[in-house]
Short mmCIF file of C-alpha atoms and ligand atoms in Angstrom, two decimals:
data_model
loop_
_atom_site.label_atom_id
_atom_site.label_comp_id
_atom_site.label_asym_id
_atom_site.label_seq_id
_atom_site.Cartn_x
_atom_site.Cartn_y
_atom_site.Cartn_z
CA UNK V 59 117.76 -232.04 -8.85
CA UNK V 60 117.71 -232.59 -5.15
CA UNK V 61 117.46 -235.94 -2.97
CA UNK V 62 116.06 -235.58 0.24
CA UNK V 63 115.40 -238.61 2.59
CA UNK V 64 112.79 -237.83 5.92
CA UNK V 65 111.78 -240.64 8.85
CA UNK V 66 107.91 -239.57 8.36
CA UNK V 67 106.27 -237.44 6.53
CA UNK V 68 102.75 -237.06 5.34
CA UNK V 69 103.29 -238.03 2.00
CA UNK V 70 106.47 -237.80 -0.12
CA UNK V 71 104.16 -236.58 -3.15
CA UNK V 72 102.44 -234.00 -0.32
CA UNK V 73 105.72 -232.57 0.18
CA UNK V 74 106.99 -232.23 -2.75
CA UNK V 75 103.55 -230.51 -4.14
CA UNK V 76 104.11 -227.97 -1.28
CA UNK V 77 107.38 -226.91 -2.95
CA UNK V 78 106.80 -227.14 -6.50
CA UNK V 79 107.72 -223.19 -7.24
CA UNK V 80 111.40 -223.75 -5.63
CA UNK V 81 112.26 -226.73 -6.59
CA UNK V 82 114.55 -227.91 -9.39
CA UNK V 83 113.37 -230.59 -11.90
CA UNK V 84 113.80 -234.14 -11.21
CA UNK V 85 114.02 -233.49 -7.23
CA UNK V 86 113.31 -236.81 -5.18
CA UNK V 87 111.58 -237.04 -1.82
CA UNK V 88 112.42 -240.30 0.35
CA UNK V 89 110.86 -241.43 3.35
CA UNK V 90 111.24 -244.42 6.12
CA UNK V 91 106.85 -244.43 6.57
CA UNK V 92 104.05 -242.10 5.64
CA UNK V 93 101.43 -241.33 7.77
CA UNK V 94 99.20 -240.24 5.11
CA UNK V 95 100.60 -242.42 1.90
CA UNK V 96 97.89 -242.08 -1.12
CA UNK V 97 96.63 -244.01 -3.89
CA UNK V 98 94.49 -242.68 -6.69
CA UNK V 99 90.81 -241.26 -5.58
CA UNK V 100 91.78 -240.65 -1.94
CA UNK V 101 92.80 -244.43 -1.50
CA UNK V 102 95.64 -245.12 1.23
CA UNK V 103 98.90 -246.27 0.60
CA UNK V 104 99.88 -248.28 3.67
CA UNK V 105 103.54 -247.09 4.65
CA UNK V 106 104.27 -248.52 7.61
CA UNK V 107 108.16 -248.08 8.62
CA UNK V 108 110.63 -251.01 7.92
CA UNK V 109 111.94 -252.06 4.76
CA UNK V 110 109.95 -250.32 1.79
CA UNK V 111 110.71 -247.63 -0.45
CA UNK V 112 107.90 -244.43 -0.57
CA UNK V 113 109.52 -242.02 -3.09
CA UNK V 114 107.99 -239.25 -5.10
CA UNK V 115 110.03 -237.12 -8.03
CA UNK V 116 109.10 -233.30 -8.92
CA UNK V 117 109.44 -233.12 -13.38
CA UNK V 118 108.54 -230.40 -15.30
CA UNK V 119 107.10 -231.13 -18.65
CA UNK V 120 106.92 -228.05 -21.02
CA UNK V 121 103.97 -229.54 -23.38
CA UNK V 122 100.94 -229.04 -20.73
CA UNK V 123 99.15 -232.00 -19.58
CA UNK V 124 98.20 -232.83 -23.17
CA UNK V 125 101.41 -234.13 -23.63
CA UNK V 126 101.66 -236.60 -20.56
CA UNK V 127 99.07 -239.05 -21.58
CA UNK V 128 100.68 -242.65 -20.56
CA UNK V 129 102.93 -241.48 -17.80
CA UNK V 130 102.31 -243.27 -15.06
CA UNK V 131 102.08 -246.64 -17.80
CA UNK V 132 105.94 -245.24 -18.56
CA UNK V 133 106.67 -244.88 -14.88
CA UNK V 134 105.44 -248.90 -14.72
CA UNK V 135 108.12 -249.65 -17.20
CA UNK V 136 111.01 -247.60 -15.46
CA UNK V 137 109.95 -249.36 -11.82
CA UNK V 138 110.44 -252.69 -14.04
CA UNK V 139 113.37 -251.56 -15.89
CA UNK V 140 115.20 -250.99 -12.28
CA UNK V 141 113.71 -254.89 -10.48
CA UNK V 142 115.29 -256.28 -14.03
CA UNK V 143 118.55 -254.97 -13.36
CA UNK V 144 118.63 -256.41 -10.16
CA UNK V 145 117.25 -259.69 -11.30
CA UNK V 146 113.85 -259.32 -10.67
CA UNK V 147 111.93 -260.27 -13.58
CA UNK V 148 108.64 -261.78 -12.09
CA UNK V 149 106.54 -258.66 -11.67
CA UNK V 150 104.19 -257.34 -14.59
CA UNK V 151 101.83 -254.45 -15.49
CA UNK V 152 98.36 -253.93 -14.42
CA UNK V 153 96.95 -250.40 -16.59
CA UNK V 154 96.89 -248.35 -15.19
CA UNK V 155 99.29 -247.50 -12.49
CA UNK V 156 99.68 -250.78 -10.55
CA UNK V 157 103.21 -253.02 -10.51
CA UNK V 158 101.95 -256.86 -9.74
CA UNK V 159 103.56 -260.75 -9.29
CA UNK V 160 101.66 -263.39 -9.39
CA UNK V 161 98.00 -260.92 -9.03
CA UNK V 162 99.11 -259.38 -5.90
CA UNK V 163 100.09 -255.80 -5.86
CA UNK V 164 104.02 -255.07 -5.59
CA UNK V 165 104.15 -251.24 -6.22
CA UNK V 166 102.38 -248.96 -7.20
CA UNK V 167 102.62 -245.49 -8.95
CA UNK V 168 100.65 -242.08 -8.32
CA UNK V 169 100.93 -239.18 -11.51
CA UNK V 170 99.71 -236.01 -9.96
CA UNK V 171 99.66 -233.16 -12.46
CA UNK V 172 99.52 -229.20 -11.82
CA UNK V 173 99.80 -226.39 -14.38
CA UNK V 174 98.48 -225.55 -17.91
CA UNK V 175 96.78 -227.88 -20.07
CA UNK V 176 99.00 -226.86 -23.37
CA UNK V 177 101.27 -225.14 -21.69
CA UNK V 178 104.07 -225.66 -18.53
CA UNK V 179 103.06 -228.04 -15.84
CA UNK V 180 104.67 -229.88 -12.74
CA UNK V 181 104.01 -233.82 -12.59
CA UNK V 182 104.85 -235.27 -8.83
CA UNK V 183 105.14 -238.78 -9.32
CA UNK V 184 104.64 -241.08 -6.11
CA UNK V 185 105.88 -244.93 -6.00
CA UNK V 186 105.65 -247.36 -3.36
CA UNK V 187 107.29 -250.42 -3.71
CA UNK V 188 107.02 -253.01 -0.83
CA UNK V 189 110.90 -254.66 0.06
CA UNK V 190 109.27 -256.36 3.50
CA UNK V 191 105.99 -255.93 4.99
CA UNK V 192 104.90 -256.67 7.88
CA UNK V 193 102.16 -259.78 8.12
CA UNK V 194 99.49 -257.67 9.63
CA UNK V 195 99.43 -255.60 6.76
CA UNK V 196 97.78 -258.22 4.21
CA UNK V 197 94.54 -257.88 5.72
CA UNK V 198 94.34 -254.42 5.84
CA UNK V 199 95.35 -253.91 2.48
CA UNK V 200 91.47 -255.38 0.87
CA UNK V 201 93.25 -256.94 -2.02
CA UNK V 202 96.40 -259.35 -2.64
CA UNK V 203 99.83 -257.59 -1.44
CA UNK V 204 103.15 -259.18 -1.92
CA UNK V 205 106.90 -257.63 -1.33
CA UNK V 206 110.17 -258.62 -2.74
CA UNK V 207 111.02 -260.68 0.43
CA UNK V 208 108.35 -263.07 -0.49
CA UNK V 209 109.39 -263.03 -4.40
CA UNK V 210 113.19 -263.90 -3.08
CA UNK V 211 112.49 -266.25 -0.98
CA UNK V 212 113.35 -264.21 1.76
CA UNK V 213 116.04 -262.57 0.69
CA UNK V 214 115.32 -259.50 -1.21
CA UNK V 215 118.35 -256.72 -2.84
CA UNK V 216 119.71 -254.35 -0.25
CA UNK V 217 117.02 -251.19 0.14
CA UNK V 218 119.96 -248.60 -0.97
CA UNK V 219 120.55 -250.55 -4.11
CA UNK V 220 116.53 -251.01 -5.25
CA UNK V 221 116.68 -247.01 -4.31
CA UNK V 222 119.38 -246.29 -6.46
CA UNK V 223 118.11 -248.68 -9.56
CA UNK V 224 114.52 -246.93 -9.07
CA UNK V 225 116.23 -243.85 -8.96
CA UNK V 226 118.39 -243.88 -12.00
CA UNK V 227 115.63 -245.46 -14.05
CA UNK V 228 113.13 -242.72 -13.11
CA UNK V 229 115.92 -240.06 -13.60
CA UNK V 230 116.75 -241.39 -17.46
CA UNK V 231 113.25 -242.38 -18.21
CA UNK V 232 111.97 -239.34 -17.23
CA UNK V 233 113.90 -237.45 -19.66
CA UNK V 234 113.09 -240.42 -22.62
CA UNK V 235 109.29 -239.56 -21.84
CA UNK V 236 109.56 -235.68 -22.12
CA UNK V 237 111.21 -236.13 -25.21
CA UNK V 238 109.57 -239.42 -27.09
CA UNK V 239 106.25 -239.48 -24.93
CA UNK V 240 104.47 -242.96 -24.42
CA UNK V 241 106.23 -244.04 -27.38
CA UNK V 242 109.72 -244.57 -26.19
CA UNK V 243 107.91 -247.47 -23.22
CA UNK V 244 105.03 -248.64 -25.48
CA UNK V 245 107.35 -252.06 -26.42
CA UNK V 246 108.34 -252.72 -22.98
CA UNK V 247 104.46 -251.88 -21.92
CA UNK V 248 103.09 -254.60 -24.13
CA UNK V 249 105.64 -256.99 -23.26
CA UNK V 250 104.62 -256.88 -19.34
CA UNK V 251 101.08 -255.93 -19.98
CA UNK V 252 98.66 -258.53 -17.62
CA UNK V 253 95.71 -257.41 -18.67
CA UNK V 254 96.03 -258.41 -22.37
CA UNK V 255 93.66 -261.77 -23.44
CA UNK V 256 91.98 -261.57 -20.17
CA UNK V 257 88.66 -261.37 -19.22
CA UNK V 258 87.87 -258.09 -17.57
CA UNK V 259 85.42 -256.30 -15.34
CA UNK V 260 85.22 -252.13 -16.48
CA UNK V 261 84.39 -250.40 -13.31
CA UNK V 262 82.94 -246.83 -14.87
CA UNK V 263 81.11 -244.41 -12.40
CA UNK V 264 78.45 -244.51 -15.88
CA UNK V 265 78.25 -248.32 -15.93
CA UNK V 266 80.05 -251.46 -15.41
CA UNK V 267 80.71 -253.71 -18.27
CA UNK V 268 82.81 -257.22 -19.13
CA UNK V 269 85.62 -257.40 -21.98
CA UNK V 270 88.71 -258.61 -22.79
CA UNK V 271 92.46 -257.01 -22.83
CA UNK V 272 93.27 -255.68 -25.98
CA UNK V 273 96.49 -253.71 -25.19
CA UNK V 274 96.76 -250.29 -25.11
CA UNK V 275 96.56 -247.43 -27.80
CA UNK V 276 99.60 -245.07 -28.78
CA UNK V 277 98.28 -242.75 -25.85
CA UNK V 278 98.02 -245.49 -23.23
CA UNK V 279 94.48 -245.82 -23.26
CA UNK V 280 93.91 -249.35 -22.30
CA UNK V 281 91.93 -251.13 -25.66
CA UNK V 282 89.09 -253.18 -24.44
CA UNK V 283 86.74 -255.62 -26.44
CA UNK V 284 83.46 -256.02 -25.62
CA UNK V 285 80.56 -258.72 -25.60
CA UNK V 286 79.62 -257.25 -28.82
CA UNK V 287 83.16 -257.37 -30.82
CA UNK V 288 83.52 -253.45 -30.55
CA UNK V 289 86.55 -252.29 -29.33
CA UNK V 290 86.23 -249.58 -26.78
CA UNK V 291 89.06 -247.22 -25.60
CA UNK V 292 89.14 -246.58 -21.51
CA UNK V 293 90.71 -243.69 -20.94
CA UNK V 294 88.92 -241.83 -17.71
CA UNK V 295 90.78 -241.38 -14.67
CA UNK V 296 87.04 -242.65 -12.95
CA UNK V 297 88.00 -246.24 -14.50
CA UNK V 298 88.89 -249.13 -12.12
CA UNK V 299 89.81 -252.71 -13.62
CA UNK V 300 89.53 -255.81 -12.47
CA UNK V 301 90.05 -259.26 -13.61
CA UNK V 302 86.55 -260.87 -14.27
P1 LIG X 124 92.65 -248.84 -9.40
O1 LIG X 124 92.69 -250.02 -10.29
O2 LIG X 124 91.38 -248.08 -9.51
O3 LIG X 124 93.86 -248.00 -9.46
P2 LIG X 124 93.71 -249.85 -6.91
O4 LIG X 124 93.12 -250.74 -5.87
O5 LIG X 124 94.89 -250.33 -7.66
O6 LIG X 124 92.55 -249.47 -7.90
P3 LIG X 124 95.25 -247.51 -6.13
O7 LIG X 124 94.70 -246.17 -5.85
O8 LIG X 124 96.13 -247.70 -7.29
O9 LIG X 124 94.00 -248.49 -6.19
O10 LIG X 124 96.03 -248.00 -4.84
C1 LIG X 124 95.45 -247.95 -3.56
C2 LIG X 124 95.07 -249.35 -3.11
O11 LIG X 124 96.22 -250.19 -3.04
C3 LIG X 124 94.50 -249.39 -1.72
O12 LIG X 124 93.12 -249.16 -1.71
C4 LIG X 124 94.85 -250.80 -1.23
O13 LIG X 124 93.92 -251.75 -1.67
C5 LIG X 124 96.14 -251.09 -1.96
N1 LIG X 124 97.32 -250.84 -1.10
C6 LIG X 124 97.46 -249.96 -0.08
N2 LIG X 124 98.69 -249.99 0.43
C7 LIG X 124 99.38 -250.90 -0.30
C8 LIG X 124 100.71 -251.38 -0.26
N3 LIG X 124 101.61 -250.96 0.62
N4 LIG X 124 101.03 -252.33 -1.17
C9 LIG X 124 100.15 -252.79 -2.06
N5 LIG X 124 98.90 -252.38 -2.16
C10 LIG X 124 98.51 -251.45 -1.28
#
């Protein structure tokens, strides 16, 4: 693969979706801001320029999109795997895509798929991970936002070597998922999994609903227990979750 670094760009995830057909696998996109950062269902990813990482990775998967199911859960263990190694062990895992210390949002992780359902397909995979942002950003952000600054007391790792940790992680793990699946992250998942035992609100675009964490299934489909004792399985990419 390829490792590109730009000032701005649009996305990192934008550009490397333009260039899926010439690109080798595991190709990374870097850049200093975004003008047009995204989360999931046309939500923004603030990327102002400073002191954050914005990175996406191109990786070709030759199962179809059947075979992807708990990616961007996996990609949540990698970004943990690489803030352990630099002695950042705070941070947990909010299903499905979000990276979070103390219920504000550290990073967060965007799966984009193109290709065949059973057949090849391209998965761009976008993280942000906030290092230092800047104060104004909170209240634009409409929910709790921290950065490693504030975890470390000020004094967060040196950008090049979070980039390099994130990198290597995504690089190995990558290659773990095409060839175990969900499997190969579902200990580490459960072991940094927020959501389990609590009390949660099910946002679904058919009708919202109160449970309770119940881990997640071998597919990473997050398990959720209802007011009735049934255990329902919440799997849509419509779902939103909040505590309760
Ligand atoms: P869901 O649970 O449905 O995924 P979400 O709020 O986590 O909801 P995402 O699409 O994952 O939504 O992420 C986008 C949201 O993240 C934005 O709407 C905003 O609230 C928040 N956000 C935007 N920029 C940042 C940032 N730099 N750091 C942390 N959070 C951010």
């Amino acid at each position: 693969g390829m490792l590109e670094v730009h000032w701005d760009i649009d996305s990192t995830s934008s550009e490397l979706a333009r260039r899926i057909p010439v690109l080798d696998d595991l190709s990374f996109v870097l850049a200093e801001a975004q003008s047009a950062g995204r989360g999931r269902r046309g939500r923004t990813w603030l990327s102002p320029p400073g002191m954050n990482l914005y990175l996406s990775v191109l990786k070709r998967f030759d199962g179809g999109f059947a075979s992807l199911s708990g990616l961007s859960l996996a990609v949540g263990v990698m970004l943990l795997r690489a803030l352990a190694e630099l002695g950042i062990r705070t941070p947990g895992l909010k299903w499905p895509n979000d990276v979070l210390a103390g219920n504000a949002k550290l990073a967060g992780v965007l799966v984009e798929l193109s290709g065949e359902y059973s057949g090849p397909c391209a998965a761009v995979i976008g993280v942000g991970l906030n290092i230092r942002l800047p104060d104004t950003l909170h209240e634009r952000a409409g929910q709790p936002i921290t950065d490693l600054a504030s975890l470390m007391g000020g004094d967060p790792p040196n950008r090049n070597r979070i980039a390099a940790a994130v990198i290597t992680e995504l690089a190995e793990g990558l290659v773990a998922f095409e060839r175990h699946g969900f499997a190969a992250f579902a200990d580490d998942y459960a072991a940094n999994d927020l959501l389990r035992g609590e009390s949660l609100r099910i946002i679904d675009p058919r009708g919202e609903y109160d449970a309770t964490g119940e881990g997640v299934d071998e597919r990473g489909a997050l398990r959720v227990r209802r007011a009735n004792g049934e255990v329902s399985i919440v799997d849509s990419a419509e779902v939103s979750v909040r505590k309760a």
